[in-house]
């Protein structure tokens, strides 16, 4: 079976975890600090704050910027539901701006159309590992004095004009088990602002700066040293993992681009895409339907997935909240996309099998 995702765990992760277990310091300790320092250096920000999920990172990032009731945050409807849910956690309202047809990322022009006096922040989601059009988004944010909270949960090491995703605004990352680098569950907030980093650390531990002195509302969003030890090993290998993903994506695009009705991923001119997912569109011109294609690939031992079959505003929970928007690009994408395996463990033979299986239909 060629799975859609496969974490790469080596002996170094296993010994690093064993060493933490033997050390007796298992919860947030020195390893977490080491991981934060290394991650901040990698992203190119002054600070990084480790937490226990990408969702926690997004929630804290919104809280530290004071976003709450009566506020609106503009984000993408075509993402994992955690992006918008984290906005709801604060009492603010997610406002969805439709995505661009090519990149699947939020369309800067459509962001501008959604700004109201209540808008406090923009949350661009760097979907599938491709950075959003940050030049245009930063310009809009500057003009309207809006905070940028980047959902970089799928974009570790992605770059826009040579600058890493997560370093434009307050960056949020996930280290969930299928991501480009993993800690099992885990997350990180990146920032150049010391005040933001300090407040994020407080919210991570029930709003305390000093032990048992609780100054603001916080949560238990702490990362363990076990997770941080895995994260340090994975971070050291991230460039290699990403290079392999990019190489695999290049191979697939070269071989699949001639097929009628199959549209390979579009990479923007200023973007370094790190292919968390390799996602193609299956249009009406393709020989068979998307579902039939997935079934045929599964019969040949090739896993695929649809990220995401429903845009967030069409989820029952969001419809129940009164969302009635019609966002045609996101809705079309949800009906057409399918992700193929692109992870670093794929062999040349695996890649050839994927191409052969698709060409076979
Ligand atoms: C775009 C996006 N945002 C947010 C999240 C939430 O991250 P986590 O699952 O670590 O809470 C994920 C991860 O699944 C994601 O892909």
Short mmCIF file of C-alpha atoms and ligand atoms in Angstrom, two decimals, residues 52-56 58 79-83 125-127 151-154 173-176 178-179 185-187 276 308, ligand 1:
data_model
loop_
_atom_site.label_atom_id
_atom_site.label_comp_id
_atom_site.label_asym_id
_atom_site.label_seq_id
_atom_site.Cartn_x
_atom_site.Cartn_y
_atom_site.Cartn_z
CA UNK A 52 0.32 21.29 22.18
CA UNK A 53 -1.48 21.71 18.82
CA UNK A 54 -1.88 23.96 15.81
CA UNK A 55 -5.39 24.75 17.02
CA UNK A 56 -3.96 25.97 20.35
CA UNK A 58 -4.20 29.79 16.45
CA UNK A 79 -9.17 24.92 4.97
CA UNK A 80 -9.29 22.53 7.87
CA UNK A 81 -12.09 23.64 10.18
CA UNK A 82 -9.60 24.51 12.97
CA UNK A 83 -8.73 27.79 11.19
CA UNK A 125 -4.04 29.92 5.39
CA UNK A 126 -1.00 28.71 3.41
CA UNK A 127 -2.87 25.70 2.09
CA UNK A 151 -2.20 29.73 9.56
CA UNK A 152 1.06 28.08 8.51
CA UNK A 153 -0.02 24.70 9.90
CA UNK A 154 0.69 23.08 6.50
CA UNK A 173 2.21 25.88 12.99
CA UNK A 174 0.98 22.35 13.63
CA UNK A 175 3.15 19.29 14.18
CA UNK A 176 0.31 16.79 13.86
CA UNK A 178 0.94 13.85 9.01
CA UNK A 179 2.61 17.26 8.69
CA UNK A 185 0.46 16.43 18.36
CA UNK A 186 2.02 19.85 18.77
CA UNK A 187 2.14 23.43 17.60
CA UNK A 276 2.42 19.24 2.31
CA UNK A 308 -11.49 19.23 1.87
C1 LIG B 1 -4.67 24.49 7.84
C2 LIG B 1 -4.71 23.92 9.23
N1 LIG B 1 -5.03 24.73 10.25
C3 LIG B 1 -5.06 24.29 11.51
C4 LIG B 1 -4.75 22.98 11.82
C5 LIG B 1 -4.87 22.53 13.25
O1 LIG B 1 -3.72 21.92 13.71
P1 LIG B 1 -3.81 20.77 14.86
O2 LIG B 1 -4.45 19.58 14.22
O3 LIG B 1 -2.39 20.54 15.25
O4 LIG B 1 -4.62 21.32 15.95
C6 LIG B 1 -4.39 22.12 10.80
C7 LIG B 1 -3.98 20.72 11.07
O5 LIG B 1 -4.55 19.76 10.92
C8 LIG B 1 -4.39 22.58 9.46
O6 LIG B 1 -4.08 21.76 8.45
#
